[in-house]
PDB file of C-alpha atoms in Angstrom:
ATOM      1  CA  ARG H   1     141.464 124.918 100.140  1.00  0.00           C
ATOM      2  CA  ARG H   2     141.878 121.461 101.695  1.00  0.00           C
ATOM      3  CA  VAL H   3     141.529 121.373 105.376  1.00  0.00           C
ATOM      4  CA  HIS H   4     142.850 118.640 107.599  1.00  0.00           C
ATOM      5  CA  GLY H   5     142.272 117.984 111.319  1.00  0.00           C
ATOM      6  CA  THR H   6     139.528 117.279 113.797  1.00  0.00           C
ATOM      7  CA  LEU H   7     136.032 118.796 113.442  1.00  0.00           C
ATOM      8  CA  SER H   8     136.983 121.368 116.153  1.00  0.00           C
ATOM      9  CA  GLU H   9     140.019 122.471 114.273  1.00  0.00           C
ATOM     10  CA  CYS H  10     138.059 122.753 110.957  1.00  0.00           C
ATOM     11  CA  LEU H  11     135.355 124.713 112.729  1.00  0.00           C
ATOM     12  CA  PHE H  12     138.057 127.194 113.982  1.00  0.00           C
ATOM     13  CA  PHE H  13     139.322 127.544 110.446  1.00  0.00           C
ATOM     14  CA  PHE H  14     135.855 128.198 108.978  1.00  0.00           C
ATOM     15  CA  GLU H  15     135.023 130.688 111.689  1.00  0.00           C
ATOM     16  CA  MET H  16     138.081 132.628 110.872  1.00  0.00           C
ATOM     17  CA  LYS H  17     137.190 132.743 107.195  1.00  0.00           C
ATOM     18  CA  LEU H  18     133.353 133.048 107.310  1.00  0.00           C
ATOM     19  CA  PRO H  19     130.830 135.195 109.160  1.00  0.00           C
ATOM     20  CA  LEU H  20     130.144 134.101 112.672  1.00  0.00           C
ATOM     21  CA  THR H  21     126.467 133.455 111.680  1.00  0.00           C
ATOM     22  CA  VAL H  22     127.647 130.459 109.721  1.00  0.00           C
ATOM     23  CA  LEU H  23     127.881 127.826 112.460  1.00  0.00           C
ATOM     24  CA  LEU H  24     126.522 124.559 111.350  1.00  0.00           C
ATOM     25  CA  LEU H  25     128.203 121.943 109.118  1.00  0.00           C
ATOM     26  CA  PHE H  26     126.185 119.525 107.075  1.00  0.00           C
ATOM     27  CA  VAL H  27     127.550 116.535 105.352  1.00  0.00           C
ATOM     28  CA  VAL H  28     126.058 114.889 102.339  1.00  0.00           C
ATOM     29  CA  VAL H  29     127.194 111.312 102.218  1.00  0.00           C
ATOM     30  CA  ILE H  30     127.179 110.343  98.552  1.00  0.00           C
ATOM     31  CA  PHE H  31     128.400 106.833  98.993  1.00  0.00           C
ATOM     32  CA  GLY H  32     127.310 105.066 102.109  1.00  0.00           C
ATOM     33  CA  ASP H  33     128.175 101.789 103.721  1.00  0.00           C
ATOM     34  CA  VAL H  34     127.654  98.291 102.335  1.00  0.00           C
ATOM     35  CA  ASP H  35     128.122  95.016 104.264  1.00  0.00           C
ATOM     36  CA  GLU H  36     131.807  95.087 105.270  1.00  0.00           C
ATOM     37  CA  ASP H  37     132.055  91.281 105.344  1.00  0.00           C
ATOM     38  CA  SER H  38     131.177  90.929 101.648  1.00  0.00           C
ATOM     39  CA  ASP H  39     130.609  93.301  98.883  1.00  0.00           C
ATOM     40  CA  VAL H  40     128.047  91.085  97.372  1.00  0.00           C
ATOM     41  CA  VAL H  41     124.986  90.928  99.619  1.00  0.00           C
ATOM     42  CA  THR H  42     123.312  87.533 100.090  1.00  0.00           C
ATOM     43  CA  GLY H  43     119.647  87.999  99.101  1.00  0.00           C
ATOM     44  CA  THR H  44     116.887  85.868 100.596  1.00  0.00           C
ATOM     45  CA  ALA H  45     113.081  85.916 100.651  1.00  0.00           C
ATOM     46  CA  ASP H  46     113.249  87.399 104.122  1.00  0.00           C
ATOM     47  CA  ASN H  47     115.584  90.324 103.403  1.00  0.00           C
ATOM     48  CA  PHE H  48     114.831  91.033  99.704  1.00  0.00           C
ATOM     49  CA  GLU H  49     112.482  93.863 100.410  1.00  0.00           C
ATOM     50  CA  GLU H  50     114.869  95.624 102.764  1.00  0.00           C
ATOM     51  CA  GLU H  51     118.014  95.081 100.685  1.00  0.00           C
ATOM     52  CA  VAL H  52     116.544  95.756  97.281  1.00  0.00           C
ATOM     53  CA  PHE H  53     113.320  97.778  97.490  1.00  0.00           C
ATOM     54  CA  GLY H  54     114.608  99.746 100.480  1.00  0.00           C
ATOM     55  CA  SER H  55     118.003 100.497  99.115  1.00  0.00           C
ATOM     56  CA  LYS H  56     118.935 104.100  98.428  1.00  0.00           C
ATOM     57  CA  TYR H  57     121.114 102.736  95.579  1.00  0.00           C
ATOM     58  CA  GLY H  58     120.125 100.913  92.427  1.00  0.00           C
ATOM     59  CA  THR H  59     120.503  97.209  92.938  1.00  0.00           C
ATOM     60  CA  LEU H  60     121.654  94.584  90.548  1.00  0.00           C
ATOM     61  CA  VAL H  61     120.354  91.120  91.509  1.00  0.00           C
ATOM     62  CA  GLU H  62     121.838  87.820  90.361  1.00  0.00           C
ATOM     63  CA  PHE H  63     119.542  84.845  90.508  1.00  0.00           C
ATOM     64  CA  TYR H  64     121.739  81.787  90.451  1.00  0.00           C
ATOM     65  CA  ALA H  65     121.908  78.017  91.121  1.00  0.00           C
ATOM     66  CA  PRO H  66     124.799  76.457  93.001  1.00  0.00           C
ATOM     67  CA  TRP H  67     125.278  73.762  90.419  1.00  0.00           C
ATOM     68  CA  CYS H  68     125.344  76.172  87.484  1.00  0.00           C
ATOM     69  CA  GLY H  69     128.666  76.315  85.700  1.00  0.00           C
ATOM     70  CA  HIS H  70     127.991  79.719  84.150  1.00  0.00           C
ATOM     71  CA  CYS H  71     127.127  80.931  87.577  1.00  0.00           C
ATOM     72  CA  LYS H  72     130.409  79.665  89.012  1.00  0.00           C
ATOM     73  CA  ASN H  73     132.258  81.378  86.199  1.00  0.00           C
ATOM     74  CA  LEU H  74     130.478  84.676  86.921  1.00  0.00           C
ATOM     75  CA  ALA H  75     131.013  84.591  90.713  1.00  0.00           C
ATOM     76  CA  PRO H  76     134.533  86.133  90.769  1.00  0.00           C
ATOM     77  CA  GLU H  77     133.536  88.707  88.132  1.00  0.00           C
ATOM     78  CA  TYR H  78     130.469  89.602  90.030  1.00  0.00           C
ATOM     79  CA  ALA H  79     132.445  89.962  93.345  1.00  0.00           C
ATOM     80  CA  GLN H  80     134.990  92.163  91.683  1.00  0.00           C
ATOM     81  CA  ALA H  81     132.263  94.359  90.193  1.00  0.00           C
ATOM     82  CA  ALA H  82     130.607  94.620  93.589  1.00  0.00           C
ATOM     83  CA  THR H  83     133.886  95.959  95.091  1.00  0.00           C
ATOM     84  CA  GLU H  84     134.350  98.495  92.361  1.00  0.00           C
ATOM     85  CA  LEU H  85     130.714  99.553  92.486  1.00  0.00           C
ATOM     86  CA  LYS H  86     130.510  99.627  96.321  1.00  0.00           C
ATOM     87  CA  GLY H  87     128.543 102.670  97.309  1.00  0.00           C
ATOM     88  CA  THR H  88     127.233 103.380  93.896  1.00  0.00           C
ATOM     89  CA  VAL H  89     125.216 100.327  92.950  1.00  0.00           C
ATOM     90  CA  LYS H  90     124.467  97.476  95.345  1.00  0.00           C
ATOM     91  CA  LEU H  91     125.042  93.863  94.070  1.00  0.00           C
ATOM     92  CA  VAL H  92     122.953  91.037  95.487  1.00  0.00           C
ATOM     93  CA  ALA H  93     123.023  87.338  94.834  1.00  0.00           C
ATOM     94  CA  VAL H  94     120.017  85.160  95.357  1.00  0.00           C
ATOM     95  CA  ASP H  95     120.071  81.362  95.337  1.00  0.00           C
ATOM     96  CA  ALA H  96     116.977  80.812  93.312  1.00  0.00           C
ATOM     97  CA  THR H  97     116.871  77.057  94.030  1.00  0.00           C
ATOM     98  CA  VAL H  98     116.278  77.855  97.657  1.00  0.00           C
ATOM     99  CA  HIS H  99     114.186  81.039  97.319  1.00  0.00           C
ATOM    100  CA  ASN H 100     112.288  79.812  94.329  1.00  0.00           C
ATOM    101  CA  GLU H 101     109.382  82.168  95.069  1.00  0.00           C
ATOM    102  CA  LEU H 102     111.610  85.092  94.120  1.00  0.00           C
ATOM    103  CA  GLY H 103     112.765  83.301  90.914  1.00  0.00           C
ATOM    104  CA  SER H 104     109.059  82.765  90.051  1.00  0.00           C
ATOM    105  CA  LYS H 105     108.098  86.331  90.817  1.00  0.00           C
ATOM    106  CA  TYR H 106     110.774  87.746  88.570  1.00  0.00           C
ATOM    107  CA  ASP H 107     110.357  85.256  85.779  1.00  0.00           C
ATOM    108  CA  VAL H 108     113.706  83.617  86.137  1.00  0.00           C
ATOM    109  CA  LYS H 109     113.947  80.947  83.365  1.00  0.00           C
ATOM    110  CA  GLY H 110     117.659  80.219  83.399  1.00  0.00           C
ATOM    111  CA  TYR H 111     120.852  80.786  85.433  1.00  0.00           C
ATOM    112  CA  PRO H 112     122.282  83.193  86.028  1.00  0.00           C
ATOM    113  CA  THR H 113     119.699  85.737  85.492  1.00  0.00           C
ATOM    114  CA  LEU H 114     120.549  89.307  86.341  1.00  0.00           C
ATOM    115  CA  LYS H 115     117.961  92.112  86.937  1.00  0.00           C
ATOM    116  CA  PHE H 116     118.529  95.746  87.895  1.00  0.00           C
ATOM    117  CA  PHE H 117     116.170  97.528  90.369  1.00  0.00           C
ATOM    118  CA  PRO H 118     116.234 101.294  90.269  1.00  0.00           C
ATOM    119  CA  PRO H 119     116.327 102.978  93.723  1.00  0.00           C
ATOM    120  CA  GLY H 120     113.044 102.433  95.523  1.00  0.00           C
ATOM    121  CA  SER H 121     111.510 100.455  92.582  1.00  0.00           C
ATOM    122  CA  GLU H 122     109.926  97.033  92.656  1.00  0.00           C
ATOM    123  CA  ASP H 123     109.992  96.857  88.814  1.00  0.00           C
ATOM    124  CA  PRO H 124     113.343  95.426  87.502  1.00  0.00           C
ATOM    125  CA  ILE H 125     115.091  96.021  84.218  1.00  0.00           C
ATOM    126  CA  ASP H 126     116.757  93.053  82.503  1.00  0.00           C
ATOM    127  CA  TYR H 127     120.533  93.190  82.536  1.00  0.00           C
ATOM    128  CA  ASP H 128     121.805  93.004  78.988  1.00  0.00           C
ATOM    129  CA  GLY H 129     125.450  93.688  79.462  1.00  0.00           C
ATOM    130  CA  GLY H 130     128.498  91.496  79.424  1.00  0.00           C
ATOM    131  CA  ARG H 131     129.491  88.873  81.919  1.00  0.00           C
ATOM    132  CA  ASN H 132     132.802  90.196  83.143  1.00  0.00           C
ATOM    133  CA  ALA H 133     133.556  92.678  85.854  1.00  0.00           C
ATOM    134  CA  ALA H 134     134.396  95.588  83.538  1.00  0.00           C
ATOM    135  CA  ALA H 135     131.133  95.210  81.544  1.00  0.00           C
ATOM    136  CA  ILE H 136     129.079  94.909  84.671  1.00  0.00           C
ATOM    137  CA  VAL H 137     130.701  98.015  86.186  1.00  0.00           C
ATOM    138  CA  GLU H 138     130.181 100.042  83.014  1.00  0.00           C
ATOM    139  CA  TRP H 139     126.557  99.003  82.620  1.00  0.00           C
ATOM    140  CA  CYS H 140     125.703  99.653  86.303  1.00  0.00           C
ATOM    141  CA  GLN H 141     127.480 103.036  86.333  1.00  0.00           C
ATOM    142  CA  ALA H 142     125.331 104.094  83.317  1.00  0.00           C
ATOM    143  CA  LYS H 143     122.226 103.069  85.235  1.00  0.00           C
ATOM    144  CA  ALA H 144     123.429 104.879  88.362  1.00  0.00           C
ATOM    145  CA  GLU H 145     123.836 108.052  86.341  1.00  0.00           C
ATOM    146  CA  GLU H 146     120.403 107.538  84.811  1.00  0.00           C
ATOM    147  CA  TYR H 147     118.498 106.892  87.943  1.00  0.00           C
ATOM    148  CA  GLY H 148     120.693 108.529  90.559  1.00  0.00           C
ATOM    149  CA  HIS H 149     120.397 107.509  94.203  1.00  0.00           C
ATOM    150  CA  SER H 150     119.177 109.065  97.468  1.00  0.00           C
ATOM    151  CA  PRO H 151     122.182 110.450  99.369  1.00  0.00           C
ATOM    152  CA  GLU H 152     122.239 110.622 103.186  1.00  0.00           C
ATOM    153  CA  VAL H 153     122.435 114.087 104.794  1.00  0.00           C
ATOM    154  CA  LYS H 154     123.839 114.334 108.297  1.00  0.00           C
ATOM    155  CA  GLU H 155     124.598 117.275 110.605  1.00  0.00           C
ATOM    156  CA  LEU H 156     128.148 117.236 111.904  1.00  0.00           C
ATOM    157  CA  THR H 157     128.168 117.593 115.664  1.00  0.00           C
ATOM    158  CA  SER H 158     131.294 115.904 116.793  1.00  0.00           C
ATOM    159  CA  ASP H 159     134.753 114.776 115.812  1.00  0.00           C
ATOM    160  CA  ALA H 160     133.404 111.276 115.464  1.00  0.00           C
ATOM    161  CA  ASP H 161     130.898 112.370 112.909  1.00  0.00           C
ATOM    162  CA  PHE H 162     133.651 114.115 110.913  1.00  0.00           C
ATOM    163  CA  LEU H 163     135.987 111.093 111.078  1.00  0.00           C
ATOM    164  CA  GLU H 164     133.050 108.838 109.910  1.00  0.00           C
ATOM    165  CA  CYS H 165     132.666 111.140 106.944  1.00  0.00           C
ATOM    166  CA  LEU H 166     136.372 110.849 106.011  1.00  0.00           C
ATOM    167  CA  GLU H 167     135.921 107.012 105.946  1.00  0.00           C
ATOM    168  CA  LYS H 168     133.403 107.269 103.140  1.00  0.00           C
ATOM    169  CA  LYS H 169     134.450 106.708  99.586  1.00  0.00           C
ATOM    170  CA  VAL H 170     133.240 110.304  98.711  1.00  0.00           C
ATOM    171  CA  CYS H 171     131.506 112.877 100.861  1.00  0.00           C
ATOM    172  CA  VAL H 172     130.700 116.526 100.576  1.00  0.00           C
ATOM    173  CA  VAL H 173     130.878 118.860 103.479  1.00  0.00           C
ATOM    174  CA  ALA H 174     128.770 121.979 103.176  1.00  0.00           C
ATOM    175  CA  VAL H 175     128.753 125.072 105.501  1.00  0.00           C
ATOM    176  CA  LEU H 176     125.197 126.426 105.469  1.00  0.00           C
ATOM    177  CA  PRO H 177     123.871 129.869 106.627  1.00  0.00           C
ATOM    178  CA  HIS H 178     122.471 129.975 110.168  1.00  0.00           C
ATOM    179  CA  LEU H 179     118.749 129.673 110.540  1.00  0.00           C
ATOM    180  CA  ILE H 180     118.452 133.306 111.657  1.00  0.00           C
ATOM    181  CA  ASP H 181     119.800 134.415 108.261  1.00  0.00           C
ATOM    182  CA  GLY H 182     117.068 132.687 106.179  1.00  0.00           C
ATOM    183  CA  GLY H 183     114.815 130.513 108.270  1.00  0.00           C
ATOM    184  CA  ALA H 184     114.025 126.818 107.985  1.00  0.00           C
ATOM    185  CA  ALA H 185     112.643 127.088 104.477  1.00  0.00           C
ATOM    186  CA  ALA H 186     115.955 128.534 103.127  1.00  0.00           C
ATOM    187  CA  ARG H 187     117.944 125.819 105.061  1.00  0.00           C
ATOM    188  CA  ASN H 188     115.793 123.056 103.656  1.00  0.00           C
ATOM    189  CA  GLU H 189     116.140 124.405 100.149  1.00  0.00           C
ATOM    190  CA  TYR H 190     119.959 124.354 100.484  1.00  0.00           C
ATOM    191  CA  ILE H 191     119.828 120.732 101.682  1.00  0.00           C
ATOM    192  CA  GLU H 192     117.463 119.617  98.917  1.00  0.00           C
ATOM    193  CA  THR H 193     119.782 121.255  96.296  1.00  0.00           C
ATOM    194  CA  LEU H 194     122.751 119.389  97.805  1.00  0.00           C
ATOM    195  CA  LYS H 195     120.882 116.063  97.684  1.00  0.00           C
ATOM    196  CA  SER H 196     119.714 116.658  94.146  1.00  0.00           C
ATOM    197  CA  VAL H 197     123.310 117.357  92.925  1.00  0.00           C
ATOM    198  CA  ALA H 198     124.842 114.519  95.083  1.00  0.00           C
ATOM    199  CA  GLY H 199     122.291 111.967  93.826  1.00  0.00           C
ATOM    200  CA  LYS H 200     123.542 112.417  90.285  1.00  0.00           C
ATOM    201  CA  MET H 201     127.309 112.105  91.128  1.00  0.00           C
TER     202      MET H 201
END
């Protein structure tokens, strides 16, 4: 059943339907936030490690040159794909004429060059899909399914937490047994199961 309202109202609903020992709500955020000012993240030598290696999502990186005609043609398609993939795969654009150390490190020999970094990996995979938004989305979704991502797990403790969850593209709210019913080990097992399933969605 779909439940609307504040966290307090939803807790009241759950308490009426479930044993009183079930008290804590956990949320698995499957799709998190990306820079709200732009769906394509600007990559630099300074933020590359954080934005790419530190991302819980797979990341597609475009190495481009401002004067490159093919790069200019790709730009609107790349931006559209970034919007459609927001919260599933992160799209980053690096000006390789400015950050040439990154271009050299990843063997960029022409523009644009696109490489996909699985979540937490420093070893990219060459992008071999089409150069339009639909093709980029399809290719990245296949990689997201293959490699998954690391979902965020938060405990809901306030109306603000609940409303933040509702702002996500997709989230899962789980009602877990109280610690006295199974202990920390059982609780952690539930959470790991949720993360494993969510990471493949």
